[in-house]
Coordinates of C-alpha atoms in Angstrom, one line a residue:
Chain Y
M1 CA 26.5 30.9 9.7
L2 CA 27.0 28.9 6.7
A3 CA 30.5 30.1 6.1
H4 CA 31.3 29.5 9.9
A5 CA 29.9 25.7 9.4
V6 CA 32.0 25.5 6.3
A7 CA 35.0 26.6 8.3
G8 CA 34.3 23.6 10.9
D9 CA 32.5 25.6 13.6
R10 CA 30.7 22.9 15.2
V11 CA 27.8 25.1 16.8
A12 CA 27.2 26.6 13.4
Q13 CA 26.9 23.0 11.8
G14 CA 24.8 22.0 14.6
E15 CA 22.6 24.9 14.0
I16 CA 22.3 24.0 10.3
L17 CA 21.7 20.3 10.9
R18 CA 18.8 21.4 13.4
A19 CA 17.4 23.9 10.8
N20 CA 17.2 21.0 8.2
H21 CA 16.5 17.9 10.6
Q22 CA 12.6 17.7 9.8
Y23 CA 13.5 18.4 6.2
I24 CA 15.9 15.6 5.9
R25 CA 13.6 13.2 8.0
R26 CA 10.6 14.0 5.6
L27 CA 12.4 13.7 2.6
L28 CA 14.1 10.3 3.4
H29 CA 10.8 9.1 4.7
R30 CA 9.0 9.9 1.4
L31 CA 11.8 8.6 -0.8
V32 CA 12.1 5.0 0.9
G33 CA 8.8 4.6 2.6
P34 CA 8.1 3.4 6.0
T35 CA 11.2 1.7 7.2
S36 CA 12.5 0.9 10.6
E37 CA 15.9 2.3 9.6
L38 CA 14.8 5.8 9.3
D39 CA 16.8 6.9 12.2
D40 CA 20.1 5.2 10.8
L41 CA 19.3 6.9 7.3
Q42 CA 18.8 10.2 8.8
Q43 CA 22.1 9.9 10.9
T44 CA 24.0 8.8 7.8
V45 CA 22.7 11.9 6.1
L46 CA 23.7 14.2 9.1
M47 CA 27.1 13.0 9.0
R48 CA 27.6 13.2 5.3
V49 CA 26.3 16.9 5.5
V50 CA 28.9 17.8 8.1
T51 CA 31.7 16.0 6.4
G52 CA 30.7 17.5 3.0
L53 CA 30.3 21.0 4.1
P54 CA 33.8 22.0 3.0
R55 CA 32.9 20.9 -0.8
L56 CA 29.5 22.9 -0.7
R57 CA 30.2 25.4 -3.6
E58 CA 29.0 28.9 -3.2
E59 CA 26.4 29.1 -5.9
E60 CA 24.6 25.8 -4.5
S61 CA 21.4 26.2 -2.5
L62 CA 22.1 24.3 0.8
K63 CA 18.7 23.0 0.9
T64 CA 19.1 21.3 -2.8
W65 CA 22.6 20.1 -1.7
I66 CA 21.4 18.6 1.2
G67 CA 18.3 17.1 -0.6
G68 CA 21.1 15.5 -2.9
I69 CA 22.9 13.7 -0.1
C70 CA 19.3 12.5 0.9
V71 CA 18.9 11.2 -2.4
H72 CA 21.9 9.4 -2.6
V73 CA 21.5 7.7 0.9
A74 CA 17.9 6.9 -0.1
R75 CA 19.1 5.4 -3.3
D76 CA 21.8 3.4 -1.8
H77 CA 19.2 2.2 0.7
I78 CA 16.5 0.9 -1.6
R79 CA 19.2 -0.9 -3.7
R80 CA 20.4 -2.8 -0.5
R81 CA 16.7 -3.6 0.5
Q82 CA 16.0 -4.6 -3.3
V83 CA 19.0 -7.2 -2.6
R84 CA 17.1 -8.3 0.5
S85 CA 13.9 -8.4 -1.1
V86 CA 12.3 -10.3 1.4
V87 CA 12.7 -7.7 4.0
G88 CA 11.9 -5.0 1.3
S89 CA 8.7 -6.6 0.6
L90 CA 7.6 -7.1 4.3
E91 CA 8.4 -3.5 5.2
A92 CA 6.6 -2.2 2.3
D93 CA 3.5 -4.1 2.9
E94 CA 2.1 -2.3 6.1
P95 CA -1.2 -0.9 5.2
G96 CA -1.7 0.1 8.7
R97 CA 0.7 3.1 8.2
A98 CA -1.5 4.3 5.5
R99 CA -4.1 5.9 7.8
T100 CA -5.2 9.4 6.5
T101 CA -7.3 11.9 8.0
A102 CA -10.4 11.7 5.6
G103 CA -13.7 11.4 7.9
N104 CA -15.4 8.9 6.0
P105 CA -14.0 5.2 6.8
V106 CA -14.7 4.0 3.3
E107 CA -12.7 6.8 2.0
Q108 CA -9.9 6.1 4.3
L109 CA -10.0 2.3 3.5
E110 CA -9.6 3.4 -0.4
A111 CA -6.8 6.0 0.5
R112 CA -4.9 3.2 2.3
E113 CA -5.5 0.9 -0.7
G114 CA -4.4 3.5 -2.9
L115 CA -1.2 4.3 -1.0
V116 CA -0.2 0.5 -0.7
R117 CA -1.0 0.0 -4.5
C118 CA 1.4 3.1 -5.2
R119 CA 4.1 2.2 -2.8
R120 CA 4.0 -1.4 -4.5
A121 CA 4.2 0.0 -7.8
L122 CA 7.1 2.1 -6.8
E123 CA 8.9 -0.9 -5.4
E124 CA 8.8 -2.4 -8.8
L125 CA 10.9 0.4 -10.2
S126 CA 14.7 0.5 -10.0
A127 CA 16.1 2.7 -7.2
S128 CA 16.9 5.6 -9.5
H129 CA 13.6 5.7 -11.4
R130 CA 12.0 5.3 -8.0
V131 CA 13.9 8.1 -6.6
A132 CA 13.2 10.4 -9.7
L133 CA 9.7 9.7 -9.7
T134 CA 9.0 10.3 -6.0
L135 CA 10.7 13.4 -6.3
R136 CA 8.4 14.6 -9.2
I137 CA 5.4 13.3 -7.3
M138 CA 6.8 15.9 -4.4
G139 CA 6.7 18.5 -7.0
H140 CA 10.2 19.0 -7.8
S141 CA 11.0 20.2 -11.4
V142 CA 13.0 18.2 -13.9
D143 CA 16.1 20.5 -13.2
E144 CA 15.9 20.2 -9.4
I145 CA 15.7 16.5 -10.0
A146 CA 18.9 16.5 -12.1
T147 CA 20.6 18.4 -9.5
M148 CA 19.5 16.4 -6.6
M149 CA 20.5 13.1 -8.5
G150 CA 23.6 14.5 -9.7
S151 CA 22.8 13.8 -13.4
A152 CA 22.2 15.7 -16.5
R153 CA 19.0 17.1 -17.4
S154 CA 18.3 14.8 -20.1
T155 CA 19.2 11.8 -17.9
A156 CA 16.6 13.0 -15.5
R157 CA 14.0 13.2 -18.2
L158 CA 14.5 9.9 -19.4
R159 CA 14.7 8.5 -15.8
L160 CA 11.4 10.0 -15.3
Y161 CA 9.9 8.6 -18.5
Y162 CA 11.1 5.2 -17.9
A163 CA 9.8 5.5 -14.3
R164 CA 6.4 6.6 -15.5
K165 CA 6.0 3.9 -17.9
A166 CA 7.1 1.4 -15.3
F167 CA 4.6 2.9 -12.7
C168 CA 1.8 2.6 -15.0
R169 CA 2.6 -0.9 -16.1
A170 CA 2.8 -1.9 -12.2
F171 CA -0.8 -0.5 -11.9
G172 CA -2.1 -2.7 -14.6
A173 CA -2.0 0.1 -17.1
D174 CA 0.0 0.9 -20.3
P175 CA 1.1 4.5 -20.3
G176 CA 0.3 5.1 -23.9
D177 CA 2.9 6.2 -26.7
A178 CA 6.1 8.0 -25.6
A179 CA 5.5 11.4 -27.3
A180 CA 2.1 11.7 -25.3
L181 CA 4.1 11.0 -22.2
L182 CA 6.8 13.4 -23.0
S183 CA 4.6 16.2 -23.9
D184 CA 2.0 15.6 -20.9
G185 CA 4.2 15.0 -18.0
V186 CA 8.0 15.0 -18.3
E187 CA 8.1 18.3 -20.2
N188 CA 5.4 19.9 -18.2
T189 CA 8.1 21.5 -15.8
Chain I
M1 CA -19.5 2.7 -22.3
S2 CA -17.8 -0.8 -23.0
A3 CA -14.9 -2.7 -21.5
Q4 CA -12.6 -1.4 -24.3
D5 CA -13.6 2.3 -23.2
C6 CA -12.3 1.2 -19.9
R7 CA -9.2 -0.4 -21.2
K8 CA -8.4 2.8 -23.3
T9 CA -9.2 5.1 -20.3
R10 CA -7.1 3.2 -17.5
P11 CA -3.8 3.8 -19.1
R12 CA -4.3 7.7 -18.7
L13 CA -5.5 7.4 -15.1
A14 CA -2.2 6.7 -13.7
E15 CA -0.8 9.3 -15.8
L16 CA -3.3 11.7 -14.5
A17 CA -3.0 11.0 -10.9
L18 CA 0.9 11.4 -11.4
G19 CA 0.2 14.7 -13.0
G20 CA -1.6 16.3 -10.1
G21 CA -4.8 14.3 -10.3
D22 CA -6.8 17.3 -11.6
A23 CA -9.6 15.2 -13.7
A24 CA -10.6 18.6 -15.4
A25 CA -7.0 18.7 -17.1
A26 CA -7.8 15.3 -18.7
P27 CA -8.6 15.0 -22.3
A28 CA -12.2 15.5 -23.1
A29 CA -12.5 11.6 -24.0
V30 CA -11.3 10.5 -20.7
Q31 CA -13.5 13.1 -18.9
A32 CA -16.5 11.8 -20.8
H33 CA -15.6 8.2 -20.0
L34 CA -15.1 8.9 -16.1
A35 CA -18.5 10.7 -16.0
V36 CA -20.4 7.6 -17.2
C37 CA -18.1 4.8 -15.7
P38 CA -18.1 4.3 -11.7
A39 CA -15.4 1.5 -11.8
C40 CA -12.8 3.8 -13.7
R41 CA -14.0 6.7 -11.4
R42 CA -13.0 4.5 -8.3
E43 CA -9.9 3.5 -9.7
F44 CA -9.1 7.2 -10.4
K45 CA -9.9 8.0 -7.0
V46 CA -7.9 5.1 -5.4
L47 CA -4.7 6.3 -7.7
R48 CA -5.0 9.9 -6.7
A49 CA -5.3 9.1 -3.2
G50 CA -2.3 6.7 -3.4
V51 CA 0.0 9.4 -5.0
A52 CA -1.2 12.1 -2.5
G53 CA -0.3 9.9 0.0
V54 CA 3.3 9.3 -1.3
R55 CA 3.5 13.1 -1.6
D56 CA 2.1 14.0 1.8
A57 CA 3.6 11.1 3.9
E58 CA 4.9 12.3 7.1
P59 CA 7.6 10.5 9.1
P60 CA 7.2 9.2 12.6
A61 CA 7.9 12.2 14.9
V62 CA 11.2 12.4 16.5
D63 CA 11.6 13.5 19.8
E64 CA 14.1 16.4 20.8
A65 CA 16.4 14.3 22.8
L66 CA 17.1 11.9 20.0
M67 CA 17.6 15.0 17.6
R68 CA 20.1 16.4 20.0
R69 CA 22.0 13.1 20.3
Q70 CA 22.0 12.6 16.5
I71 CA 23.2 16.3 15.7
A72 CA 25.7 15.9 18.6
A73 CA 27.1 12.6 17.4
A74 CA 27.3 14.1 13.8
T75 CA 29.1 17.2 14.6
R76 CA 31.4 14.9 17.1
G77 CA 32.2 12.4 14.4
Q78 CA 33.6 14.8 12.1
T79 CA 36.4 13.6 10.3
G80 CA 39.2 15.7 8.4
E81 CA 38.9 15.8 4.4
I82 CA 41.2 13.8 2.5
E83 CA 42.7 16.3 0.1
G84 CA 44.0 15.2 -3.3
S85 CA 47.3 13.5 -3.1
P86 CA 50.4 15.2 -4.5
L87 CA 52.0 11.7 -4.8
A88 CA 51.5 9.3 -7.8
W89 CA 48.9 6.6 -7.0
W90 CA 51.4 3.7 -7.1
M91 CA 53.6 5.3 -4.4
W92 CA 50.4 4.6 -1.9
R93 CA 50.0 1.0 -3.1
P94 CA 51.7 -0.6 -0.3
V95 CA 49.8 1.6 2.2
A96 CA 46.6 0.7 0.5
L97 CA 47.2 -3.0 0.5
T98 CA 47.9 -2.7 4.2
A99 CA 44.8 -0.7 4.7
A100 CA 42.9 -3.2 2.7
A101 CA 44.1 -6.0 4.8
G102 CA 43.3 -4.0 7.9
V103 CA 39.8 -3.1 6.7
L104 CA 39.3 -7.1 6.2
I105 CA 40.5 -7.9 9.8
L106 CA 38.3 -5.1 11.1
V107 CA 35.2 -6.3 9.1
G108 CA 35.9 -9.9 10.3
L109 CA 36.0 -8.7 13.9
G110 CA 33.1 -6.6 13.6
L111 CA 30.8 -9.8 12.2
W112 CA 32.3 -11.7 15.2
W113 CA 31.6 -8.9 17.5
G114 CA 28.0 -8.8 16.4
T115 CA 26.0 -6.9 14.0
G116 CA 24.8 -3.3 14.8
R117 CA 27.6 -2.3 16.9
T118 CA 28.8 0.3 14.7
T119 CA 25.5 1.5 13.2
P120 CA 25.0 5.3 13.3
A121 CA 22.2 4.9 15.5
A122 CA 24.7 3.0 18.0
Q123 CA 26.9 6.2 17.8
A124 CA 24.1 8.5 18.4
G125 CA 23.2 6.6 21.8
L126 CA 20.3 4.6 20.3
P127 CA 19.5 1.1 21.5
V128 CA 20.2 -1.4 18.7
L129 CA 18.5 -4.6 18.0
V130 CA 21.2 -7.4 17.6
E131 CA 19.2 -10.5 17.3
G132 CA 15.8 -11.4 16.5
E133 CA 12.7 -9.1 15.9
L134 CA 10.7 -6.4 17.3
Q135 CA 7.4 -5.0 16.1
A136 CA 6.7 -1.3 16.8
G137 CA 3.2 -0.8 15.6
D138 CA 3.2 -2.0 12.2
I139 CA 6.9 -1.5 11.8
T140 CA 9.2 -4.8 12.1
M141 CA 12.6 -3.9 13.1
R142 CA 15.4 -6.5 12.1
P143 CA 19.0 -6.9 13.4
G144 CA 21.2 -3.9 13.0
A145 CA 18.0 -1.3 13.2
S146 CA 18.1 1.3 15.9
V147 CA 15.4 0.7 18.5
R148 CA 12.6 3.3 19.0
L149 CA 12.5 5.1 22.2
D150 CA 9.2 5.7 24.1
Q151 CA 7.2 3.4 21.8
L152 CA 5.8 0.0 22.9
L153 CA 7.8 -2.6 21.4
E154 CA 6.8 -6.4 21.2
A155 CA 8.9 -9.4 20.3
P156 CA 7.1 -12.0 18.2
L157 CA 5.8 -15.3 20.0
D158 CA 8.3 -17.5 18.7
V159 CA 11.3 -15.2 18.5
D160 CA 13.6 -13.7 21.4
A161 CA 15.2 -10.3 20.7
K162 CA 18.5 -9.1 22.0
V163 CA 18.7 -5.3 22.3
R164 CA 22.0 -3.6 23.0
L165 CA 22.0 -0.3 25.0
A166 CA 24.2 2.5 24.5
D167 CA 26.5 1.8 27.5
G168 CA 27.2 -1.7 26.2
S169 CA 24.4 -3.4 28.4
A170 CA 22.2 -5.8 26.7
F171 CA 19.0 -7.6 27.4
R172 CA 16.9 -10.5 26.0
A173 CA 13.3 -10.2 25.6
T174 CA 11.8 -13.5 25.3
G175 CA 9.1 -14.1 22.6
G176 CA 5.9 -12.4 23.3
T177 CA 7.4 -9.9 25.6
R178 CA 6.2 -6.1 25.5
F179 CA 8.1 -3.2 26.6
T180 CA 9.3 0.4 26.1
I181 CA 12.7 1.9 26.4
K182 CA 13.1 5.3 27.7
H183 CA 16.2 7.4 28.3
A184 CA 16.5 9.6 31.4
A185 CA 19.2 9.1 34.0
G186 CA 20.4 5.8 31.9
A187 CA 18.1 3.5 30.0
R188 CA 14.8 2.3 31.6
V189 CA 13.0 -0.5 30.2
T190 CA 9.2 -0.4 31.2
L191 CA 8.1 -4.1 31.1
A192 CA 4.2 -4.3 30.2
A193 CA 4.3 -8.4 29.9
G194 CA 6.7 -10.9 29.3
R195 CA 10.3 -11.3 30.5
V196 CA 13.8 -9.7 30.0
D197 CA 16.9 -11.2 31.0
V198 CA 19.6 -8.5 31.3
I199 CA 23.5 -8.3 31.2
A200 CA 24.7 -4.9 32.6
R201 CA 27.8 -3.1 32.2
K202 CA 29.4 -1.4 35.0
Q203 CA 27.1 1.4 35.5
R204 CA 27.8 5.0 36.4
P205 CA 26.4 6.3 39.6
D206 CA 24.4 9.1 38.0
S207 CA 23.1 6.7 35.3
T208 CA 22.1 3.4 35.8
L209 CA 20.0 1.0 33.9
A210 CA 16.4 0.0 35.2
V211 CA 13.8 -2.3 34.5
A212 CA 10.2 -1.2 35.7
T213 CA 7.0 -2.6 35.7
T214 CA 3.7 -1.6 37.5
E215 CA 4.6 -3.4 40.5
G216 CA 8.1 -2.1 41.0
E217 CA 11.4 -1.3 39.6
A218 CA 14.9 -3.5 39.4
R219 CA 17.8 -1.0 39.4
V220 CA 21.2 -2.7 38.4
V221 CA 23.7 -2.9 40.9
G222 CA 25.4 -6.0 39.8
T223 CA 25.5 -7.5 36.4
R224 CA 22.8 -10.4 35.3
F225 CA 19.1 -10.5 36.3
S226 CA 15.6 -11.2 35.0
V227 CA 12.5 -9.5 35.3
A228 CA 9.0 -11.2 34.2
R229 CA 5.7 -9.8 34.5
R230 CA 2.4 -11.7 34.1
E231 CA -1.2 -10.9 34.9
R232 CA -2.8 -12.9 37.6
D233 CA -6.5 -12.6 38.3
G234 CA -6.8 -9.2 36.6
S235 CA -3.6 -7.7 38.6
G236 CA -0.1 -7.8 37.5
V237 CA 2.6 -10.0 39.2
T238 CA 6.4 -9.2 38.7
T239 CA 9.2 -11.5 39.4
V240 CA 13.1 -10.4 39.6
A241 CA 15.5 -13.1 39.8
V242 CA 19.3 -12.2 40.1
A243 CA 21.9 -14.7 38.5
E244 CA 24.9 -12.5 39.3
G245 CA 25.8 -9.5 41.2
A246 CA 23.2 -7.7 43.1
V247 CA 19.9 -5.6 42.1
Q248 CA 18.2 -3.1 43.8
V249 CA 14.3 -3.7 43.9
T250 CA 11.9 -1.1 44.8
G251 CA 7.9 -2.2 45.2
H252 CA 5.6 0.4 44.3
S253 CA 3.0 -0.9 46.6
D254 CA 5.0 -0.8 49.9
G255 CA 7.8 1.6 48.7
K256 CA 10.6 -0.6 50.3
V257 CA 13.9 -0.8 48.6
R258 CA 15.7 -4.1 48.9
V259 CA 19.0 -5.5 47.6
L260 CA 18.8 -8.9 46.1
R261 CA 22.1 -10.8 45.7
R262 CA 23.0 -13.9 43.4
G263 CA 20.4 -16.6 43.7
E264 CA 17.6 -14.6 45.3
S265 CA 14.4 -13.7 43.8
I266 CA 11.4 -11.5 44.7
I267 CA 7.8 -11.5 43.7
L268 CA 6.1 -8.3 43.5
G269 CA 2.5 -7.4 43.4
V270 CA 0.8 -10.0 45.6
Q271 CA 0.0 -8.9 49.2
Q272 CA 3.4 -9.2 50.6
P273 CA 6.5 -9.4 48.5
Q274 CA 7.8 -12.7 48.9
S275 CA 11.8 -13.3 48.9
A276 CA 13.2 -16.7 48.4
P277 CA 15.9 -18.5 47.0
V278 CA 15.4 -19.4 43.4
V279 CA 16.4 -23.0 41.8
A280 CA 17.5 -21.3 38.7
A281 CA 17.8 -17.6 38.2
S282 CA 16.8 -17.9 34.6
R283 CA 13.6 -19.3 35.6
P284 CA 11.1 -16.4 37.0
A285 CA 8.1 -18.1 38.0
P286 CA 6.6 -21.3 38.2
A287 CA 4.4 -22.3 35.7
S288 CA 1.4 -22.8 38.2
T289 CA 1.2 -19.1 39.0
V290 CA 0.7 -17.9 35.6
A291 CA -2.8 -16.7 35.1
R292 CA -4.9 -18.2 32.1
P293 CA -5.2 -15.6 29.4
A294 CA -8.4 -13.9 28.3
R295 CA -10.1 -15.9 25.7
I296 CA -11.9 -14.5 22.5
P297 CA -15.0 -17.0 23.2
D298 CA -15.1 -15.3 27.0
I299 CA -15.3 -12.0 25.6
R300 CA -18.0 -12.7 23.2
T301 CA -20.0 -14.4 25.8
R302 CA -19.7 -11.4 27.8
I303 CA -20.8 -9.3 25.0
R304 CA -23.7 -11.6 24.2
Q305 CA -24.8 -11.4 27.7
G306 CA -24.7 -7.5 27.7
R307 CA -21.7 -7.3 30.1
V308 CA -20.1 -5.1 27.6
Q309 CA -17.8 -3.3 29.9
E310 CA -16.4 -6.6 31.3
G311 CA -15.9 -7.8 27.5
R312 CA -14.2 -4.3 27.0
A313 CA -11.8 -4.9 29.8
L314 CA -11.2 -8.7 28.8
I315 CA -10.0 -7.3 25.5
E316 CA -7.4 -4.9 27.1
Q317 CA -6.4 -7.8 29.4
A318 CA -5.9 -10.0 26.1
R319 CA -4.0 -7.4 24.2
L320 CA -1.3 -7.6 26.8
Q321 CA -1.4 -11.2 27.3
M322 CA -2.1 -12.5 23.7
P323 CA 0.9 -13.5 21.2
V324 CA 1.4 -11.3 18.3
R325 CA 0.0 -13.3 15.5
A326 CA -2.1 -11.4 13.1
L327 CA -4.8 -14.1 13.2
D328 CA -5.2 -13.4 16.9
L329 CA -5.0 -9.7 16.7
A330 CA -7.5 -9.4 13.6
E331 CA -9.8 -11.7 15.9
L332 CA -9.3 -9.2 18.7
A333 CA -10.0 -6.2 16.5
M334 CA -13.2 -8.0 15.5
T335 CA -14.4 -8.2 19.1
E336 CA -13.7 -4.5 19.4
A337 CA -16.1 -4.0 16.6
E338 CA -18.6 -6.1 18.1
V339 CA -18.3 -4.3 21.5
E340 CA -19.0 -1.0 19.4
L341 CA -22.0 -2.6 17.8
A342 CA -23.4 -3.8 21.2
E343 CA -23.1 -0.2 22.6
G344 CA -25.0 1.0 19.5
R345 CA -22.0 2.9 17.8
Q346 CA -22.6 1.7 14.1
A347 CA -20.3 4.3 12.8
S348 CA -17.5 3.3 14.9
A349 CA -18.3 -0.5 14.5
I350 CA -17.8 0.2 10.7
E351 CA -14.7 1.8 11.3
R352 CA -13.2 -0.9 13.4
Y353 CA -14.3 -3.5 10.7
L354 CA -12.7 -1.6 8.0
D355 CA -9.7 -1.2 10.4
V356 CA -9.4 -4.9 10.3
V357 CA -9.7 -5.2 6.4
A358 CA -6.8 -2.5 6.2
R359 CA -4.4 -3.9 8.7
Y360 CA -4.9 -7.7 8.4
P361 CA -6.0 -8.2 4.8
R362 CA -4.6 -11.7 4.3
T363 CA -6.9 -13.2 7.3
T364 CA -10.0 -14.8 7.2
Q365 CA -11.4 -11.9 9.4
A366 CA -10.8 -9.5 6.7
E367 CA -13.4 -11.1 4.5
Q368 CA -15.8 -11.3 7.6
A369 CA -15.3 -7.6 8.4
L370 CA -15.7 -6.5 5.0
F371 CA -19.1 -8.0 4.8
A372 CA -19.9 -6.8 7.9
A373 CA -19.1 -3.2 7.3
A374 CA -21.0 -3.3 4.0
Q375 CA -24.1 -4.9 5.9
L376 CA -24.0 -2.0 8.5
S377 CA -23.6 0.8 5.8
V378 CA -26.7 -0.5 3.9
N379 CA -29.1 2.1 5.5
R380 CA -26.4 4.7 6.7
A381 CA -24.6 5.2 3.2
P382 CA -26.0 3.2 0.4
R383 CA -23.2 4.6 -1.8
D384 CA -20.4 3.5 0.5
C385 CA -22.2 0.1 1.0
A386 CA -22.3 -0.3 -3.1
R387 CA -18.5 0.6 -2.9
L388 CA -17.7 -2.1 -0.3
L389 CA -19.9 -4.8 -1.9
D390 CA -18.0 -4.2 -4.9
R391 CA -14.8 -4.5 -3.4
Y392 CA -16.0 -7.7 -1.7
L393 CA -16.6 -9.2 -5.2
K394 CA -13.4 -8.3 -6.3
D395 CA -11.4 -9.4 -3.3
Y396 CA -13.3 -12.5 -2.7
P397 CA -15.0 -13.8 -6.0
R398 CA -15.7 -17.1 -4.4
G399 CA -16.1 -15.9 -0.9
R400 CA -18.1 -17.1 1.9
F401 CA -20.7 -14.4 1.5
T402 CA -20.7 -13.9 -2.1
E403 CA -24.4 -14.9 -2.3
D404 CA -25.3 -12.6 0.2
V405 CA -23.4 -9.8 -1.2
R406 CA -25.2 -10.3 -4.5
R407 CA -28.6 -10.2 -2.8
L408 CA -27.4 -7.0 -1.1
Q409 CA -26.4 -5.6 -4.4
R410 CA -29.7 -6.3 -6.2
A411 CA -31.6 -4.9 -3.3
L412 CA -29.6 -1.8 -3.4
E413 CA -30.4 -1.5 -7.1
Q414 CA -34.1 -2.1 -6.5
R415 CA -33.9 0.7 -4.1
R416 CA -32.3 3.1 -6.3
Q417 CA -34.7 2.6 -9.0
A418 CA -37.7 2.8 -6.8
P419 CA -36.5 4.9 -3.6
A420 CA -40.3 5.3 -2.2
S421 CA -40.8 1.9 -2.1
G422 CA -39.6 1.6 1.5
P423 CA -36.4 2.0 3.5
G424 CA -36.2 -1.2 5.4
A425 CA -32.6 -3.1 5.0
P426 CA -32.5 -6.1 2.6
P427 CA -32.4 -9.2 4.3
A428 CA -28.9 -10.8 4.8
R429 CA -27.3 -13.4 6.7
A430 CA -25.1 -12.1 9.6
P431 CA -21.3 -13.0 9.3

């Protein structure tokens, strides 16, 4: 099917988009946080997937490649939103969306508080650092992050290091010395 | 345990949370500190929940129809790949300059024509917010954003919202209007309260724009009309006024279909639909016919008098009529908690109070709700109560209930030290 899609078969392209629709939506949502522009971002990704399919190399994983497009679209969106900082802060500040399924209401409240604080800390980061750290939180390895962000492994590691440092600072904590960080977190792929 | 220990430990907590949140993987010193320091344990818990929230966040569900439209638009909008040019770049310079000028003109035209027209959402057949603001739950939509289908949308009280539909038709929802947009055979705007002024494009016979309320439905035949809905004496009243062209109106109570022409209006939802010429088509209903909205004091009076069901009904009514200010919504949410309390559902009341704290954190009601939740938890869940009291002192060190909170803390501490001394709730002033 992939070969047909690359060759321009619209039915096959549609099938690929359908199969990855939820993956794209979820990844975008986690990268950019709650936003009213999610549908638009998703549409942009879908269009880029279709137009970019002929450039897909054989050795590339389709999912990682689509993830890379999501990462680029999300990063552009975060940069734009940082320019429109007022809008960004308003959209980020929505504790109501952070409802969890935990039974105890006090735990729910704490989970919401944690999510809001976490999102605010992520908002403090640059777009690249934020995307890298979010991907790491989602469980991607450094190699996958490097591939999705279109950068060298060493660049991805550095981004993660500085992102962690800024994230901890945003939580009111100093992350400790660099060596400890590199050995504890970034290297631990 | 000292403050210095906490300062040493805190930096490692964010790291631990980012690394998966397994406290057992922490260095021994951190584990030892966590074992004796409740504040750091709580901080770690909050951090871990936050990171897990980001990791597991689920996007709003997307319906099948939207997905189909998005995919169709993406595959339809495919453009040919631009291959590497065999010509030197300078040979393309005049073409590039002309193209750049063309792009500038197009951008200018686009700005003049209005924002949002060329967004991917518009291409996918979604309505687009052109002006003003809309609230969908907790999300605020701004110009250029695609408008969600099948979801209750609210225009803030002091801002009109202009929405352009996929066929080029547009409508303006005045401040405070609540409505839903659906897509079946053409767009269908379901108006819960407020007013929409519609400017419709020429419709296809199989796909016409309609504005529906509980009392009836106005379907586009002509071009410009207004639909307004308000509550009167507990039941809805819908007014349709036609400015240009004609509109086909169906009353749900009698099932009659009428065609209103320019300058005509109709009121639906009263005993007999009344058709009369309007003075100005953009003024849907005289002010004297508007029902007085349900007020919070009235709701509280009903609850105090034990007329809880009436109070609940008034809350629902107020939700339809009230403005979208956070203060009002927070106060309304407080009354919902009071209803739960009046009906003896303490756990639900605590949940409602904590909902106020989470959703409206910058309101005065949040402080009151936090204290109320702590008070209600004293006997049910003393540990939760202690956490809420800590949080209160942290968030409101000079709050209205600080003294009461400290008294509750002392009482809890005494009870912890002497559990057999009696289970009665410590005295505290009701918020």
